[in-house]
mmCIF file of C-alpha atoms in Angstrom:
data_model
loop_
_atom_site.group_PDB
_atom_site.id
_atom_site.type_symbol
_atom_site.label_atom_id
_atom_site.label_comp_id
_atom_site.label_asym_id
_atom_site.label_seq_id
_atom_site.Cartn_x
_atom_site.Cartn_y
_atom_site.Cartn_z
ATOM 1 C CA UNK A 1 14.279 -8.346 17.303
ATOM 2 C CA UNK A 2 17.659 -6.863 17.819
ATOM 3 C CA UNK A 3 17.921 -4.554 15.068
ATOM 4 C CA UNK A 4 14.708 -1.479 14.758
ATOM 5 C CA UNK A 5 12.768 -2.238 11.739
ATOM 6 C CA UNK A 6 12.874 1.067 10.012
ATOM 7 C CA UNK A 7 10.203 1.942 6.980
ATOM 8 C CA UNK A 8 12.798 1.183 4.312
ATOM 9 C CA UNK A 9 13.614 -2.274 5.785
ATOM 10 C CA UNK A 10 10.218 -3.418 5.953
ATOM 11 C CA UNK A 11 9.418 -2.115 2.161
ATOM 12 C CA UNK A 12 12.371 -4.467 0.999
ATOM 13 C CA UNK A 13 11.114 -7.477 3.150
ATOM 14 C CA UNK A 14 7.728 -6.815 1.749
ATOM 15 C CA UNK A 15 8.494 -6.183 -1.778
ATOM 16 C CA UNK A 16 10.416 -9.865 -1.958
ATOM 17 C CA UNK A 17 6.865 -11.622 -1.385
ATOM 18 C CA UNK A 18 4.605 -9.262 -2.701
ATOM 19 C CA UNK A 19 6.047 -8.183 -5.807
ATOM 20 C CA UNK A 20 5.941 -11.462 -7.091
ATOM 21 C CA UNK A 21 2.277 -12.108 -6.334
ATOM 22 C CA UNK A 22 1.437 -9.212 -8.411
ATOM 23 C CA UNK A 23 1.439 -6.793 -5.558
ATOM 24 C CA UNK A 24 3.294 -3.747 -6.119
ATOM 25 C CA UNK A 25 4.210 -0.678 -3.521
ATOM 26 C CA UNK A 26 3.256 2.571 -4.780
ATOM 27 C CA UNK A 27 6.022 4.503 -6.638
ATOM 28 C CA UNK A 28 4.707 7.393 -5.226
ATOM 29 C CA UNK A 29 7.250 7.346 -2.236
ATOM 30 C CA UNK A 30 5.651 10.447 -0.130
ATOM 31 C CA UNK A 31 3.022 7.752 -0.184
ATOM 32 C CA UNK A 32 4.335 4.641 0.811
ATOM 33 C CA UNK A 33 6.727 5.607 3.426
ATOM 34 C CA UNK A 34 4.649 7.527 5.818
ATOM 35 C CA UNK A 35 2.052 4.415 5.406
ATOM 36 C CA UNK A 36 5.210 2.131 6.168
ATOM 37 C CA UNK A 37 5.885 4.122 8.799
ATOM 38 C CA UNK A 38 2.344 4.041 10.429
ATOM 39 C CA UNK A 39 2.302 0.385 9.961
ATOM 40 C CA UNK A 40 5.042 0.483 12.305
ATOM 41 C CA UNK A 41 3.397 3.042 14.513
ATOM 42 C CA UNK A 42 0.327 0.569 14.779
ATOM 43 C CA UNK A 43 2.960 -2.513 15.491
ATOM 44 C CA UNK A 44 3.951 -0.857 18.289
ATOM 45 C CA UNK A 45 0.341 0.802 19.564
ATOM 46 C CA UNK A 46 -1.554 -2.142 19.149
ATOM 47 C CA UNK A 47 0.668 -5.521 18.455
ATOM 48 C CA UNK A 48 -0.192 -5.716 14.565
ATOM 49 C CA UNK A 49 0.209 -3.604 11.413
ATOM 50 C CA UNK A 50 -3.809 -2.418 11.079
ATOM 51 C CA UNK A 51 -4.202 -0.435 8.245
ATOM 52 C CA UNK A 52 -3.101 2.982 8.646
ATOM 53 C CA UNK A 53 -6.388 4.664 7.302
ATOM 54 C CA UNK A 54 -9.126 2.519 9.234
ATOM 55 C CA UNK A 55 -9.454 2.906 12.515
ATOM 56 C CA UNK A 56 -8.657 -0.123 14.515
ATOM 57 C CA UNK A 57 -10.530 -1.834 17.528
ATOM 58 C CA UNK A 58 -7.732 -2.759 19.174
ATOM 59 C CA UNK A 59 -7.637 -5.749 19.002
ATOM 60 C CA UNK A 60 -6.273 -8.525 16.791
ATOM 61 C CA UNK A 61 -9.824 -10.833 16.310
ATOM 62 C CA UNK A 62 -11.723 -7.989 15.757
ATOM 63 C CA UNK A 63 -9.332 -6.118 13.106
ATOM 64 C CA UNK A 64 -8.057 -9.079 11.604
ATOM 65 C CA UNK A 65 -10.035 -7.774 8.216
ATOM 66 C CA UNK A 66 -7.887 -4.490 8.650
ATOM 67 C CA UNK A 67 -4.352 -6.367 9.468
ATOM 68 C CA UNK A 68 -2.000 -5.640 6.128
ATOM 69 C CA UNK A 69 -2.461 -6.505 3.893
ATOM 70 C CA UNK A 70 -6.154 -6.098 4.359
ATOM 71 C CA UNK A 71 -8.955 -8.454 3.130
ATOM 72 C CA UNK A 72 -10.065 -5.762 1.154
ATOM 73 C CA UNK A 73 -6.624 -4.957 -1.390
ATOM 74 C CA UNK A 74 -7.470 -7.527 -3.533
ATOM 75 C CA UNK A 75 -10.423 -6.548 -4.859
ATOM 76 C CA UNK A 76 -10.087 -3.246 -4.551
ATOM 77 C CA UNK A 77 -6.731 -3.506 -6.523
ATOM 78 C CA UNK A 78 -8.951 -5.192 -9.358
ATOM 79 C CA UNK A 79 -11.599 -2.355 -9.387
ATOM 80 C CA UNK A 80 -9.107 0.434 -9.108
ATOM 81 C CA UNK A 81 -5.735 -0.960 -9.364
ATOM 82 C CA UNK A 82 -5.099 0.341 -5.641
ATOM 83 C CA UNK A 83 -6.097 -0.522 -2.290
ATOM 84 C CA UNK A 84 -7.831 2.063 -0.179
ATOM 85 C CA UNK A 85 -4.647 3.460 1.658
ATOM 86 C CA UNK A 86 -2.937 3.232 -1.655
ATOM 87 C CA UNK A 87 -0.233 1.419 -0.471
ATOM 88 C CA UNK A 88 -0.498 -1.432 -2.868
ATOM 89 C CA UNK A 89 -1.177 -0.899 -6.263
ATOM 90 C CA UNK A 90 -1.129 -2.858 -9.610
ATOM 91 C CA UNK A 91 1.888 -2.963 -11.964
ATOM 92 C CA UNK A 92 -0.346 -0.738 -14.650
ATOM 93 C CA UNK A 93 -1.111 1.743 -12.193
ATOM 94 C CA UNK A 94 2.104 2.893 -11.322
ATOM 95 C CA UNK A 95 3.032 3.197 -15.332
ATOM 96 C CA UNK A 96 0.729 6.235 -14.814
ATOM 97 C CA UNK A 97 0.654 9.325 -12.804
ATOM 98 C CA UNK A 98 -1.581 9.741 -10.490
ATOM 99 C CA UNK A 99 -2.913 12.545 -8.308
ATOM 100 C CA UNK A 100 -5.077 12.547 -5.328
ATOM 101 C CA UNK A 101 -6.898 8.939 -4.796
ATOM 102 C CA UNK A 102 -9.767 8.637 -2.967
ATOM 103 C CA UNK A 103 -11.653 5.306 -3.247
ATOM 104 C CA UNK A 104 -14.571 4.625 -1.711
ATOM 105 C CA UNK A 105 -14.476 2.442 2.182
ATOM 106 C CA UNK A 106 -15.284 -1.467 1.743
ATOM 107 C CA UNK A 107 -14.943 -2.685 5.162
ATOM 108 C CA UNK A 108 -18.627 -2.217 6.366
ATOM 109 C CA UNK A 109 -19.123 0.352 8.885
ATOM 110 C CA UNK A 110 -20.360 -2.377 11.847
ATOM 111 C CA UNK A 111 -16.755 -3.865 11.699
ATOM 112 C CA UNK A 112 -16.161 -0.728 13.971
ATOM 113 C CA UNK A 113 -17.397 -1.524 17.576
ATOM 114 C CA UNK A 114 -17.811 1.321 20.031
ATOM 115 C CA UNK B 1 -10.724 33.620 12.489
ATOM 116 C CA UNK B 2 -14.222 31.735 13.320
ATOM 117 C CA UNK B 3 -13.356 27.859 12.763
ATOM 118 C CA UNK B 4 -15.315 27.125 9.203
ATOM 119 C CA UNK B 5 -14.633 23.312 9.492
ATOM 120 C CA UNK B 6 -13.811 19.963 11.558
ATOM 121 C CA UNK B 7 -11.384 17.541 10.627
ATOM 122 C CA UNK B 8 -12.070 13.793 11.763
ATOM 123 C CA UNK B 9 -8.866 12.069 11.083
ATOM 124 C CA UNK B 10 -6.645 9.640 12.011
ATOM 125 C CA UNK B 11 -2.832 10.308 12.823
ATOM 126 C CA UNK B 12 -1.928 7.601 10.939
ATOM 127 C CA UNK B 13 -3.494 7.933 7.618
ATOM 128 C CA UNK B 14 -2.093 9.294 4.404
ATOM 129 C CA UNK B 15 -5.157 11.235 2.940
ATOM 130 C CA UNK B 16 -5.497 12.554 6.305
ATOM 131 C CA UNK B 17 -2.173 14.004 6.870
ATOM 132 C CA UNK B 18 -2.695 15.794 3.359
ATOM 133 C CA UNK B 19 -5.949 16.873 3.829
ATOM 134 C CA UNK B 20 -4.759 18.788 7.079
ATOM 135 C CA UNK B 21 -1.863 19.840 4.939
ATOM 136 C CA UNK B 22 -3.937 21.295 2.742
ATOM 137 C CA UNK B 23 -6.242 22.815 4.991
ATOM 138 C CA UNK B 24 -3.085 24.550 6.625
ATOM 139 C CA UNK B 25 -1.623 25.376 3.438
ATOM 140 C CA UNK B 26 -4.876 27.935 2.607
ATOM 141 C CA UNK B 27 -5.181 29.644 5.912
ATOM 142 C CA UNK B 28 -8.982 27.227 6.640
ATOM 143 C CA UNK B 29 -9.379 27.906 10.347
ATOM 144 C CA UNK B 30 -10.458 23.807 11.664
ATOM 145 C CA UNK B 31 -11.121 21.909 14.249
ATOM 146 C CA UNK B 32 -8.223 18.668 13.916
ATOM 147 C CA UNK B 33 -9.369 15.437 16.034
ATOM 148 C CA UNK B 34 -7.718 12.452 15.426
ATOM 149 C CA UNK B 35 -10.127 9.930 16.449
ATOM 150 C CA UNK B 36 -7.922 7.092 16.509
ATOM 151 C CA UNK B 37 -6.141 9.465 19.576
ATOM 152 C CA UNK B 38 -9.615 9.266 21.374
ATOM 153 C CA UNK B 39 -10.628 6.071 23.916
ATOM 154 C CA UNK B 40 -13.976 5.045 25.861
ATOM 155 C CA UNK B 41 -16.426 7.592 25.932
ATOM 156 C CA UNK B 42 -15.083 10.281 23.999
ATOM 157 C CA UNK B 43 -14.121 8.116 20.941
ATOM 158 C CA UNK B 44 -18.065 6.741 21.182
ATOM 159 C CA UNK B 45 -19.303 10.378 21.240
ATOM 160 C CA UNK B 46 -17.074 11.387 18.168
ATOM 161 C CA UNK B 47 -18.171 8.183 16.366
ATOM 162 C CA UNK B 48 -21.981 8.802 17.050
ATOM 163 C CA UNK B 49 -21.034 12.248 15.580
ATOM 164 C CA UNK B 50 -18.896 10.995 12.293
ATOM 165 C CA UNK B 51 -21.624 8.286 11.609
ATOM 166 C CA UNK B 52 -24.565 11.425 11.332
ATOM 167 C CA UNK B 53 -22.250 12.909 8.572
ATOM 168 C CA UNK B 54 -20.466 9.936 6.618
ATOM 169 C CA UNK B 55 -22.242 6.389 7.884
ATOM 170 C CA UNK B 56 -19.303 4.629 6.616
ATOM 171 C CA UNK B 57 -17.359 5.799 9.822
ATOM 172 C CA UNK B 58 -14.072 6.603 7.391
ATOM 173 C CA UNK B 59 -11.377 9.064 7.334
ATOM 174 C CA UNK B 60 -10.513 11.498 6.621
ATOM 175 C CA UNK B 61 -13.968 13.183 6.845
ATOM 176 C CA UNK B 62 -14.561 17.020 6.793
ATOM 177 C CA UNK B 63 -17.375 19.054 7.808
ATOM 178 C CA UNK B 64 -17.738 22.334 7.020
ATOM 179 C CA UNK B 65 -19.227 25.329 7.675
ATOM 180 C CA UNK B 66 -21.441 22.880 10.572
ATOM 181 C CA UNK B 67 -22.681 20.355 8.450
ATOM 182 C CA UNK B 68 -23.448 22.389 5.220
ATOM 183 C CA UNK B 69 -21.046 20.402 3.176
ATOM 184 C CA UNK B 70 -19.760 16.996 3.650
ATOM 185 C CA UNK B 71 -16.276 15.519 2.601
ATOM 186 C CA UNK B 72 -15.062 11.889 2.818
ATOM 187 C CA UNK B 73 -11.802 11.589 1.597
ATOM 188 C CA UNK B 74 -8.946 14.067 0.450
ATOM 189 C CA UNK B 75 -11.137 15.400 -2.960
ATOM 190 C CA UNK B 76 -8.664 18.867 -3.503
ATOM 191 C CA UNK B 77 -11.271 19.691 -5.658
ATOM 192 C CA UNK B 78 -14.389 19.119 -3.623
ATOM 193 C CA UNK B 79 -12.950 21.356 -0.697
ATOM 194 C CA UNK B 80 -11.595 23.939 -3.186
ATOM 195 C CA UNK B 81 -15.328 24.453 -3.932
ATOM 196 C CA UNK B 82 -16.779 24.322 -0.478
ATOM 197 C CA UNK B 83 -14.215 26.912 0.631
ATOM 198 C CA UNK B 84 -14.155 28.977 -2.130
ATOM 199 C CA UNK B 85 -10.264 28.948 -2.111
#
């Protein structure tokens, strides 16, 4: 890549596909840029964007459940209109404001190997 | 200060970063490890730890006062109430 992908970059690549699927970034942007950001941070650490609030095995097979966007945003999207990070939300959820999140884990605890 | 609480987080996670934030923010005398920062050994030590306190192994996840109360997540109000602040 000859040009740094930056936090802002990679919300306007993602935005094209996502938005349309019904996927929206939150509008809450002291929320979705640091999470941009540490999807970058993860790019770099481990070689794919694992989701910023899990903690990742390291590698790819093993985390592909965690790779963003995660097998879990979908339904947790439909239960609570935003996926655990809170990176993606629905389109009603950010017509309202919203304070501190905090939905419960989905990815079962075994998925972390130690 | 005597340290009332431990932090488990991860340096990469929103609700983490606020949490700490918070914590910071009110003078709470903690114990920060970022557990994503941690290989081998020590991360399977911290884990063994986390998983006595919150089996679901997620972040952030605060104990305080040595196990008396247990938080998963950034709940403001939850830790408002454990700390009395």
């Amino acid at each position: 890549m000859s040009e740094k992908m930056t936090a802002e970059k990679l919300y306007e690549m993602l935005k094209k596909i996502q938005e349309p699927r019904g996927f929206y970034f939150n509008k809450d942007m002291s929320i979705t840029i640091p999470l941009l950001e540490s999807l970058l941070i993860n790019k770099d650490e481990y070689g794919y964007m694992a989701c910023p609030c899990r903690l990742p095995n390291g590698d790819f097979d093993k985390d592909r459940d965690i790779v963003c966007p995660c097998e879990y945003r979908d339904p947790d999207l439909e239960e609570f209109g935003t996926c655990y990070c809170g990176l993606y939300v629905t389109e009603e959820y950010n017509q309202e404001e919203h304070g501190e999140v905090a939905i419960p884990e989905r990815r079962p605890p075994e998925k972390i190997l130690v | 200060m005597s340290i009332e609480c431990t932090l488990y987080a991860l340096s990469t996670c929103i609700h983490c970063r606020r949490m700490k934030v918070f914590l910071e923010d009110h003078d709470v005398a903690f114990d920060n490890i970022f557990v994503d920062k941690l290989r081998g050994d020590e991360r399977k030590e911290i884990l063994d730890k986390i998983r006595n306190y919150n089996p679901k192994l997620s972040f952030p996840t605060l104990v305080v006062k040595g196990g008396e109360c247990i938080i998963v997540g950034f709940h403001k109000d939850k830790v408002e109430e454990a700390l009395n602040l």
